[in-house]
Short mmCIF file of C-alpha atoms in Angstrom, two decimals:
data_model
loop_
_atom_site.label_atom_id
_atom_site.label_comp_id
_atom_site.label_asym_id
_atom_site.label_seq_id
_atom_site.Cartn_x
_atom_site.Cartn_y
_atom_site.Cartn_z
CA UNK A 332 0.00 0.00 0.00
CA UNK A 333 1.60 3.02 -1.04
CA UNK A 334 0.30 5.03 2.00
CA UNK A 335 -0.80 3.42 5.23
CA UNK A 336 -3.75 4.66 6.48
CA UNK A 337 -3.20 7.23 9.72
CA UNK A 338 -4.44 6.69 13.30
CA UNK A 339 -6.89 9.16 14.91
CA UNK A 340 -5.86 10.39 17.52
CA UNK A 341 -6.19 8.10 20.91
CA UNK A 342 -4.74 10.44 24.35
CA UNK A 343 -3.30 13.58 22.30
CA UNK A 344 -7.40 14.33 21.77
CA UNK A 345 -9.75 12.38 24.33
CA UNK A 346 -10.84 14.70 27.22
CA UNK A 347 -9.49 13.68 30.73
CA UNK A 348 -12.47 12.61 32.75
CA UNK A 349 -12.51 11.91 36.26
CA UNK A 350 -12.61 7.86 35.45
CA UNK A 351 -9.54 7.79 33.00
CA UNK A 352 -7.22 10.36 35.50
CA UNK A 353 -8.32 8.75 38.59
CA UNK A 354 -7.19 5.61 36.95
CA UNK A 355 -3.78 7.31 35.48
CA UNK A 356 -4.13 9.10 39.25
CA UNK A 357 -4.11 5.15 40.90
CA UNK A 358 -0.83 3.41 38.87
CA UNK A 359 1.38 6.82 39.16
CA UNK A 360 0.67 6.73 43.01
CA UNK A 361 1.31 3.28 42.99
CA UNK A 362 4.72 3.60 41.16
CA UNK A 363 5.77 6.64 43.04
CA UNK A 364 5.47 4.74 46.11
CA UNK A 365 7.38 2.07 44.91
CA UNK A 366 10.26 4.97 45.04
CA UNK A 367 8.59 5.51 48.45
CA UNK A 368 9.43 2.46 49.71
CA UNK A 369 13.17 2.22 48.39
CA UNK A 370 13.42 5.82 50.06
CA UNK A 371 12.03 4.72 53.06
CA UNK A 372 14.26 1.38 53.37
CA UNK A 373 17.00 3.58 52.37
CA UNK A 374 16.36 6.23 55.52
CA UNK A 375 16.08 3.03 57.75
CA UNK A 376 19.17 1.59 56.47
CA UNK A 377 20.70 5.11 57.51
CA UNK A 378 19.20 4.87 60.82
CA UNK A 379 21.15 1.16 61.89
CA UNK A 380 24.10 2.91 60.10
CA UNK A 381 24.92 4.59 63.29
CA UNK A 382 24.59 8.91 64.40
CA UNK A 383 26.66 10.25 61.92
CA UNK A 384 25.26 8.74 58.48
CA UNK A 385 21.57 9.48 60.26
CA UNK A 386 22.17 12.56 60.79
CA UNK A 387 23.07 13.12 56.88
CA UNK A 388 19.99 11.38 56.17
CA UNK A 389 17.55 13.58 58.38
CA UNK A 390 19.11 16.92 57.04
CA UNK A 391 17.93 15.55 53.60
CA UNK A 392 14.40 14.66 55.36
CA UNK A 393 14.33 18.19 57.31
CA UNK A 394 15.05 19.99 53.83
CA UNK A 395 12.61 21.91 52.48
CA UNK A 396 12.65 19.31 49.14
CA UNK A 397 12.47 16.53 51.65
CA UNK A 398 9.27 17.76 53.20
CA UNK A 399 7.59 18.39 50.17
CA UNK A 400 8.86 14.89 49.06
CA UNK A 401 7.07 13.33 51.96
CA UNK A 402 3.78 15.26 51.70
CA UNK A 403 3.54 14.19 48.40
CA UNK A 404 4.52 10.47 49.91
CA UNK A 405 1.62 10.74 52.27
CA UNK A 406 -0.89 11.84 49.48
CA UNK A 407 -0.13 8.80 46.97
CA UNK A 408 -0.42 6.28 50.35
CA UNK A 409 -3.70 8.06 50.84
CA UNK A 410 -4.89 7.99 47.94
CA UNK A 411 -3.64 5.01 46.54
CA UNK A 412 -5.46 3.22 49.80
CA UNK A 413 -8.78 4.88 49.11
CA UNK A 414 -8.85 4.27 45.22
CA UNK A 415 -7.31 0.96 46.30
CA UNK A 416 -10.92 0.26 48.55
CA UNK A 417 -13.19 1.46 45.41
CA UNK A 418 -11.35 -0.72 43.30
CA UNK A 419 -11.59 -3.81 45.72
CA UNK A 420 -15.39 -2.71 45.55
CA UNK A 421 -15.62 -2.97 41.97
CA UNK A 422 -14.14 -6.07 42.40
CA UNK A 423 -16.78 -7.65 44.08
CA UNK A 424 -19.07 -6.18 41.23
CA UNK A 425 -20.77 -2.89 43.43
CA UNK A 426 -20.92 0.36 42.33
CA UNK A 427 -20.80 0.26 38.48
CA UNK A 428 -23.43 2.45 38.35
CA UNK A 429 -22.28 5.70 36.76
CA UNK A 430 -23.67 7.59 39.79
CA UNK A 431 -21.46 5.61 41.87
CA UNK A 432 -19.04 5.56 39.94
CA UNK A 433 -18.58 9.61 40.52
CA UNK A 434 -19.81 10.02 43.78
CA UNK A 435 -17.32 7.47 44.89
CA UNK A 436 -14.56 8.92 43.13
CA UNK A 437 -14.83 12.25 44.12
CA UNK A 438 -14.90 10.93 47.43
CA UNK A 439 -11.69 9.32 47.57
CA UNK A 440 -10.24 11.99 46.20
CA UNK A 441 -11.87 14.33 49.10
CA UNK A 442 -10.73 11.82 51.99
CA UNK A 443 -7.04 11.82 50.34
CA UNK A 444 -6.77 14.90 50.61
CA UNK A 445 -8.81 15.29 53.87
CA UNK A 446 -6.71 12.37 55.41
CA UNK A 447 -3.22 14.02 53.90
CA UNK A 448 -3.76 17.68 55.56
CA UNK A 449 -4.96 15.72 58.53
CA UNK A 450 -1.64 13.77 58.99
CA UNK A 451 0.69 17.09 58.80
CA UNK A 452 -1.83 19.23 60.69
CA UNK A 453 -1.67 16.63 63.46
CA UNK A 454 2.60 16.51 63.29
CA UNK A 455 3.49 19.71 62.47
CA UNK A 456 1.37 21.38 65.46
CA UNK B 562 -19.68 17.23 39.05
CA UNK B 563 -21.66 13.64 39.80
CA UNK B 564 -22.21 12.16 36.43
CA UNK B 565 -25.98 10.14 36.41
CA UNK B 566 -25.93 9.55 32.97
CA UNK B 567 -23.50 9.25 29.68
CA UNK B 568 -25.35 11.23 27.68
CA UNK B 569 -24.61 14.53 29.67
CA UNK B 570 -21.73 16.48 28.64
CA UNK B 571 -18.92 16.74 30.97
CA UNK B 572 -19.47 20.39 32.83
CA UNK B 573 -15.81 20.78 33.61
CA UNK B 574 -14.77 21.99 30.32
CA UNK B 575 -10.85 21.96 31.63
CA UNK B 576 -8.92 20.07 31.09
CA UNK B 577 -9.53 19.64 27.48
CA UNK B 578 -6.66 17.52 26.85
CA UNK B 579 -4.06 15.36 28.85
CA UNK B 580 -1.20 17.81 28.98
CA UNK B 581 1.10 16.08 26.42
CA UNK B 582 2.01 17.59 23.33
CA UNK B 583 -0.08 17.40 20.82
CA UNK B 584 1.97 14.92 18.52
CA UNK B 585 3.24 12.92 21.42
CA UNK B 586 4.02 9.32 20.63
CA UNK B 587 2.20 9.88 16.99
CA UNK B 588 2.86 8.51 14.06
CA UNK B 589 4.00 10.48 11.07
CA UNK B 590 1.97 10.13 8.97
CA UNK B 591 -0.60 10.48 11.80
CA UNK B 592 -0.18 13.92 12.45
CA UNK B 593 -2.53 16.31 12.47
CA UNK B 594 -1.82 20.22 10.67
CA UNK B 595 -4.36 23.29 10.48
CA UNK B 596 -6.48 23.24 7.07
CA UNK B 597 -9.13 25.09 5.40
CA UNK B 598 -10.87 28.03 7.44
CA UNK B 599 -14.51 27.73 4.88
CA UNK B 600 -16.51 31.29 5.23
CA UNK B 601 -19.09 32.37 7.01
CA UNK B 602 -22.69 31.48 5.58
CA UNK B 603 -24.36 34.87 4.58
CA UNK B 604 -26.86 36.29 6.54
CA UNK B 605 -26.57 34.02 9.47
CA UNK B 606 -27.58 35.23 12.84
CA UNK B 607 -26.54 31.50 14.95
CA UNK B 608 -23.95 30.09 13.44
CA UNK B 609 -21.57 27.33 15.56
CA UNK B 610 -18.07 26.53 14.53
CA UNK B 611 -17.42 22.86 13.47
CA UNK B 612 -13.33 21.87 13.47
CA UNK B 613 -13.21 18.90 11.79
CA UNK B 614 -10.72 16.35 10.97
CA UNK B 615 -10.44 15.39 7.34
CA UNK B 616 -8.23 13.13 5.92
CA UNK B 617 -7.82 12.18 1.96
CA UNK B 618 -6.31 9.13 1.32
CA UNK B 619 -6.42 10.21 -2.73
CA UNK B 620 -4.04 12.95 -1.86
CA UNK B 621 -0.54 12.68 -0.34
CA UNK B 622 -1.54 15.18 2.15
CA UNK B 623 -1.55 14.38 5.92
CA UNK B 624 -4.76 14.61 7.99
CA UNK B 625 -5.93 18.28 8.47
CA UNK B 626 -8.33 19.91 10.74
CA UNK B 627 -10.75 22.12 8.55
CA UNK B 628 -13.04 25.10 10.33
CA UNK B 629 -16.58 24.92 9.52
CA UNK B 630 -19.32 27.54 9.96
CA UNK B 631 -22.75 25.84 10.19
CA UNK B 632 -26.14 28.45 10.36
CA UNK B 633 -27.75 26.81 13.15
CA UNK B 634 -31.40 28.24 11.83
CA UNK B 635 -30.71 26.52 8.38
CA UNK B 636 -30.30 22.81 9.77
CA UNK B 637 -31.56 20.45 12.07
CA UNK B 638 -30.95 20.50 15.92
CA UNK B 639 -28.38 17.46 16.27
CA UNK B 640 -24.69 16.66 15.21
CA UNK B 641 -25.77 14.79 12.50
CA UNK B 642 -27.71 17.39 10.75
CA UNK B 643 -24.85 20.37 11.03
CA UNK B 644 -22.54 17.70 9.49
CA UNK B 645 -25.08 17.07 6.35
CA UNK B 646 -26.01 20.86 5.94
CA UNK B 647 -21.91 20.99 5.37
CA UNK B 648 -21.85 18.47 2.98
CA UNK B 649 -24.69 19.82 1.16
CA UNK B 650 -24.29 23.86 1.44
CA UNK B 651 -20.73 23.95 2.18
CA UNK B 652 -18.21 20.99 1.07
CA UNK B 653 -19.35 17.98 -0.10
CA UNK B 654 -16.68 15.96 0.05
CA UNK B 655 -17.21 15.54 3.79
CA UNK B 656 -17.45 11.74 4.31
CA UNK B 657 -19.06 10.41 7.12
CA UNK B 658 -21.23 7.25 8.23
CA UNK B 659 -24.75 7.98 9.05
CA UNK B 660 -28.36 5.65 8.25
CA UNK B 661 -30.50 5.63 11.22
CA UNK B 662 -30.07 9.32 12.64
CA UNK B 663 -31.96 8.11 15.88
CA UNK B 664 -29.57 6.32 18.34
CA UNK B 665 -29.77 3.04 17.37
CA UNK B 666 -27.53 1.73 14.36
CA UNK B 667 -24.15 3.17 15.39
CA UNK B 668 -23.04 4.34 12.33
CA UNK B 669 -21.96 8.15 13.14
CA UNK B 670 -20.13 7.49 16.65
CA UNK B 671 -17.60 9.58 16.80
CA UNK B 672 -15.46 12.03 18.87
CA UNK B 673 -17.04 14.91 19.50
CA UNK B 674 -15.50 17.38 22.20
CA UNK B 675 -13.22 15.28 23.00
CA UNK B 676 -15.38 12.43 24.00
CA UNK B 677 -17.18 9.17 22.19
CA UNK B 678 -21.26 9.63 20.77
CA UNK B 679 -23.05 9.21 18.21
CA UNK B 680 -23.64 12.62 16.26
CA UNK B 681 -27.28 12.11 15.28
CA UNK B 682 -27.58 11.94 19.36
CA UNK B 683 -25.37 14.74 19.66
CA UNK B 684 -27.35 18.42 20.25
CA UNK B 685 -26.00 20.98 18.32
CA UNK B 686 -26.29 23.15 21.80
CA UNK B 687 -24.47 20.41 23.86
CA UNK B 688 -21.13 21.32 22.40
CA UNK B 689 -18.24 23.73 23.04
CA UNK B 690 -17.56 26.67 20.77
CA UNK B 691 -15.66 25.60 18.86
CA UNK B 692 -16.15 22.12 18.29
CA UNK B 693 -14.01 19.39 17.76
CA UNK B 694 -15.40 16.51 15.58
CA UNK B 695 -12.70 13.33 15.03
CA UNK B 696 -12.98 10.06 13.60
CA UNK B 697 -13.13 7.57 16.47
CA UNK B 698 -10.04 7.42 18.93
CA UNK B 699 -7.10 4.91 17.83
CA UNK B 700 -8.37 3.62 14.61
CA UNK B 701 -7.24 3.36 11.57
CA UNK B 702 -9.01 6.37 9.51
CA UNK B 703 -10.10 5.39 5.80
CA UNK B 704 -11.31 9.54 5.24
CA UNK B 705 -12.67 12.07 7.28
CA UNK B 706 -14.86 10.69 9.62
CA UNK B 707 -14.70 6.92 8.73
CA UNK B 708 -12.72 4.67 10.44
CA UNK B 709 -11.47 1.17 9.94
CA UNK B 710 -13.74 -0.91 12.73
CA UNK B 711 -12.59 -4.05 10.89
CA UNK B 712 -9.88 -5.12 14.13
CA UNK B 713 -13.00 -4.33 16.40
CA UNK B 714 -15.63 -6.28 14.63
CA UNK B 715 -12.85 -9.57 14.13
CA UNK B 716 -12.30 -8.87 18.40
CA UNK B 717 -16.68 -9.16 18.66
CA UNK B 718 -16.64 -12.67 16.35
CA UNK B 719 -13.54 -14.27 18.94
CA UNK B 720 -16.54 -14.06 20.82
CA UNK B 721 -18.57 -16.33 19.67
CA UNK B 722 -21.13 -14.43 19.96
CA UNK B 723 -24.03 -17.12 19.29
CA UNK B 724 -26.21 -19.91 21.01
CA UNK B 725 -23.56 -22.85 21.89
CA UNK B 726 -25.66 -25.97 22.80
CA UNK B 727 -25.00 -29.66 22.76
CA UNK B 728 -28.47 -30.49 23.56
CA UNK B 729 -30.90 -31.12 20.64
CA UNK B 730 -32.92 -28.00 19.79
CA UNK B 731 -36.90 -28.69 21.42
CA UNK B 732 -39.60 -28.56 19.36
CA UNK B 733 -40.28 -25.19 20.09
CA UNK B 734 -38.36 -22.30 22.04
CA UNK B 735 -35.86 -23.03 24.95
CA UNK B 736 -37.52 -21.97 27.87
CA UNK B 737 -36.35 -18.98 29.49
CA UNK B 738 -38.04 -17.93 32.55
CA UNK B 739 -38.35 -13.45 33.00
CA UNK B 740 -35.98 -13.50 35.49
CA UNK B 741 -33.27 -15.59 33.10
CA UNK B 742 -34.32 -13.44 30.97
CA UNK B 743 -33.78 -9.89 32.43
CA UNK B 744 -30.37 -11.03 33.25
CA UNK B 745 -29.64 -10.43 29.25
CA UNK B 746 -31.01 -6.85 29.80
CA UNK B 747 -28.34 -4.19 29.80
CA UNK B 748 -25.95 -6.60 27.17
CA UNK B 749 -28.10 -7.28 24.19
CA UNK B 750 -28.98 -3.58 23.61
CA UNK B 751 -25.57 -3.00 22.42
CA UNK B 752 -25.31 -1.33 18.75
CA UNK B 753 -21.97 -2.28 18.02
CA UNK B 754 -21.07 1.50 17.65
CA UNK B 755 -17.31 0.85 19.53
CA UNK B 756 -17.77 3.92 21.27
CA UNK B 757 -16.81 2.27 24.56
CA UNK B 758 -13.63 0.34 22.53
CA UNK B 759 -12.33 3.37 21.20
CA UNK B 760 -12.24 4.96 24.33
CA UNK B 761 -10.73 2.49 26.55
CA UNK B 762 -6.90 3.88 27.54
CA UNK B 763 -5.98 0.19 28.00
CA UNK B 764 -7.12 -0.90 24.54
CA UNK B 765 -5.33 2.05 23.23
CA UNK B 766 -2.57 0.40 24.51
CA UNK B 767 -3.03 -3.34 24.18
CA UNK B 768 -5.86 -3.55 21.74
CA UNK B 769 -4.24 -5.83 19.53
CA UNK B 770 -5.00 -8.83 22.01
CA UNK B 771 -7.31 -6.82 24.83
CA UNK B 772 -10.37 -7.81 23.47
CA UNK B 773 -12.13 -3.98 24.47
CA UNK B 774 -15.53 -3.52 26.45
CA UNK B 775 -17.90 -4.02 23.03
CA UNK B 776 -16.56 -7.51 22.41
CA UNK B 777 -16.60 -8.04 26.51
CA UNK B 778 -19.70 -6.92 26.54
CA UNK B 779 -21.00 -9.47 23.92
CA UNK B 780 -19.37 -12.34 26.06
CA UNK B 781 -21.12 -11.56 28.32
CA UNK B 782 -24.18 -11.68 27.06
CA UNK B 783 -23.95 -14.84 26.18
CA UNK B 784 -22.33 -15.91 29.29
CA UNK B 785 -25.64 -14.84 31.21
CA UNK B 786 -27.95 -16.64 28.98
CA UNK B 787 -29.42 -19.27 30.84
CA UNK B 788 -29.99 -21.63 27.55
CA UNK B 789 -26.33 -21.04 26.36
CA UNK B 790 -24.37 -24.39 27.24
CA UNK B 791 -21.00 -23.20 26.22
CA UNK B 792 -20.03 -21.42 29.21
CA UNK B 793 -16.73 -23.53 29.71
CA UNK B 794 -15.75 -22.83 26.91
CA UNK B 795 -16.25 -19.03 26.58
CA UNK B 796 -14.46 -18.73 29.92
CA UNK B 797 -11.66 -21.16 28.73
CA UNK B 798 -10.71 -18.38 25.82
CA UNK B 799 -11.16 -15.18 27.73
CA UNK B 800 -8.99 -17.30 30.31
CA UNK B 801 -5.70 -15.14 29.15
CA UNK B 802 -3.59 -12.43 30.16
CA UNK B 803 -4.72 -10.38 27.65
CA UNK B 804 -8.25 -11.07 26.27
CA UNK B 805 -10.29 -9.99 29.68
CA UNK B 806 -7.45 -9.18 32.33
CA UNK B 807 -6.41 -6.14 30.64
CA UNK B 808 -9.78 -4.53 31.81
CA UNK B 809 -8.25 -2.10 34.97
CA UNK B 810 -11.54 -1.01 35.67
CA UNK B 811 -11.06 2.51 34.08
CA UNK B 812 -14.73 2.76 33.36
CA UNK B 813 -14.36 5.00 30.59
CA UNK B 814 -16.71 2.62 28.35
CA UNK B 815 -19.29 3.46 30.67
CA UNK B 816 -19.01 7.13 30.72
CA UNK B 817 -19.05 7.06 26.94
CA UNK B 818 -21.64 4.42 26.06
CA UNK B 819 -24.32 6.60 23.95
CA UNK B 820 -26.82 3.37 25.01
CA UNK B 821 -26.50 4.09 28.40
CA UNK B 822 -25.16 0.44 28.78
CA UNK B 823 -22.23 -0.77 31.40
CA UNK B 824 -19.72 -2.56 29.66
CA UNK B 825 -17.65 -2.21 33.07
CA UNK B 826 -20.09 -4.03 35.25
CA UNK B 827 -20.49 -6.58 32.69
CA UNK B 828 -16.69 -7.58 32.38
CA UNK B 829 -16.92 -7.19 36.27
CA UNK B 830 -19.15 -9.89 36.20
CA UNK B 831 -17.33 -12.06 33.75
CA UNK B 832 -14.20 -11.83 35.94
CA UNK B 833 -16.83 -12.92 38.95
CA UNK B 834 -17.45 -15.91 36.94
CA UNK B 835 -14.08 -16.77 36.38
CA UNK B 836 -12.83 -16.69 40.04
CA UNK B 837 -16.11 -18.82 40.51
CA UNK B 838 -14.68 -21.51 38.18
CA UNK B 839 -11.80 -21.06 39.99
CA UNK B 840 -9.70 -19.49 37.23
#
């Protein structure tokens, strides 16, 4: 064929809705945490290291890129656990119905951020 | 903000797009440049702007977006008719499917605004200003408006999607009772339209073995059918990584579906069945 027909135009043109970037919203929480974790093993690993390594290790945590590394930390493990429930819902085949669908979604993303501002309120006062 | 039903129109307008560029991961010959701007209709008082996609395969050109100015007082109220008052006042080599223009044959799905309808179900005051009218997402386009459904349709026969029985057919109907019955409801109204496959992000990605909620859909409307006696079977070929486990439960087929159906609940239920079995 001397020219192959072209593909329309898949995520470059399909409007975000709140299904599709809750979705995108669940795996990069779920990746980023994986980061999480290896950051978090890491800071423990620091912490049997002995005074002077931990000490390097909670100047990077007491930085200002460190706390806004662990706020965002705290947001993916809350939201990841809330989507995580709906989806464990959906799983045993409840809530399909569009209505739920959205009500349930904004919800999560309400107690996420609820539960998020909740956890630093609560450590920083 | 709480969506009841597919057909309303989303009410956040932004975002429009996912913030990627605009060519991001496309083909070449795939992308998209700025065409024809056609004029104004005289002495219109309503007019809404159309952008359309238009592709040629006759010319070398790639695909182009052309503007469109449609008199709203000279056509009908829907999609459907602003696109035929183009091609017959304005440019008639506008090439689209259309044959039922009420909902229920599935020919003119397409995306409009950014999301999956039909465009005879469409209201001309239900879209943005401008509008953007594409072919269906992530298909191959065969000009303008027309896509190549042919992957999609071979993805609904895998299905099977008729009676299996081993038992000898009764004299007269097999008996269904209304409750066996209503269990079909909610699957067999589907028009085949692929709305719901063409907006699926994971059969954007996998859709050459992800079988995509229309052909899910279709299993399981036979799965549920109480005088269907291949259910083994069926469940033995979705039983794959890719055919039914590559449903993540993005639900975007049942925002879109212009039926109103739930292809999400329906593969929910098929992957009920299948732990069931004990796959």
């Amino acid at each position: 064929m001397s020219n192959p027909r072209p593909q329309s135009p898949n995520m470059q043109n399909y409007r975000p809705q709140l299904t599709s970037v809750m979705s995108f919203g669940h795996r990069l929480s779920g990746s980023a945490l994986v980061f999480f974790a290896f950051g978090l093993s890491a800071w423990l690993v620091a912490g049997a290291a002995g005074p002077l390594v931990f000490d390097d290790a909670q100047a990077v945590v007491h930085s200002i890129a460190g706390r806004v590394m662990l706020i965002l930390a705290s947001l993916a493990v809350f939201y990841h656990l809330c989507n995580g429930i709906r989806h464990l819902i959906w799983d045993s085949v409840h809530g399909f119905e569009l209505r739920a669908i959205y009500a349930g979604g904004w919800a999560v993303v309400g107690a996420s951020l609820f539960l998020t501002s909740a956890l630093w309120i609560w450590v920083l006062a | 903000m709480i969506v009841e039903s597919s057909e309303q129109v989303p009410r956040l307008k932004w975002p429009r797009r996912f913030p990627v560029p605009r060519d991001f991961g496309v083909a070449k010959n795939s992308r998209i440049i700025e065409g024809k701007s056609w004029p104004e209709p005289e002495g219109a008082t309503r007019i809404a702007t159309l952008r359309i996609y238009r592709y040629e395969p006759d010319n070398d050109g790639p695909p182009r977006i052309d503007t469109f100015a449609v008199d709203l007082d000279d056509c009908g109220p829907m999609l459907l008719d602003a696109l035929i008052w183009i091609k017959s006042k304005v440019d008639s080599t506008l090439t689209f499917r259309r044959s039922c223009r009420e909902g229920v044959c599935g020919s003119c799905a397409m995306t409009i605004d950014g999301t999956n309808w039909t465009a005879c179900t469409r209201a001309m005051d239900e879209l943005s200003e401008p509008s953007t009218i594409y072919p269906l997402a992530n298909l191959p386009v065969i000009k303008d408006l027309v896509s190549d459904q042919t992957h999609l349709f071979a993805q609904h026969a895998l299905t099977e999607p008729w009676l299996h029985t081993e038992t000898p057919a009764p004299e007269r109907e097999r008996i269904q009772s209304v409750d066996q019955r209503r269990a079909l409801d909610g699957s067999y109204e589907c028009i085949l339209c692929f709305c719901c496959t063409s907006g699926c992000p994971s059969h954007w990605w996998n859709g050459d073995r992800f079988l995509g909620p229309a052909a899910l859909l279709t299993a399981w409307r036979w799965l549920a059918d109480s005088r269907d006696e291949g259910r083994g079977e069926r469940l033995d070929s979705l039983d794959d990584p890719f055919r039914l486990y590559r449903c993540h439960t993005i639900l975007n087929c049942t925002r879109t579906c212009p039926r109103g159906l739930n292809p999400g609940k329906a593969i929910g239920e098929i992957k009920r069945m299948m732990l069931e079995r004990g796959g």
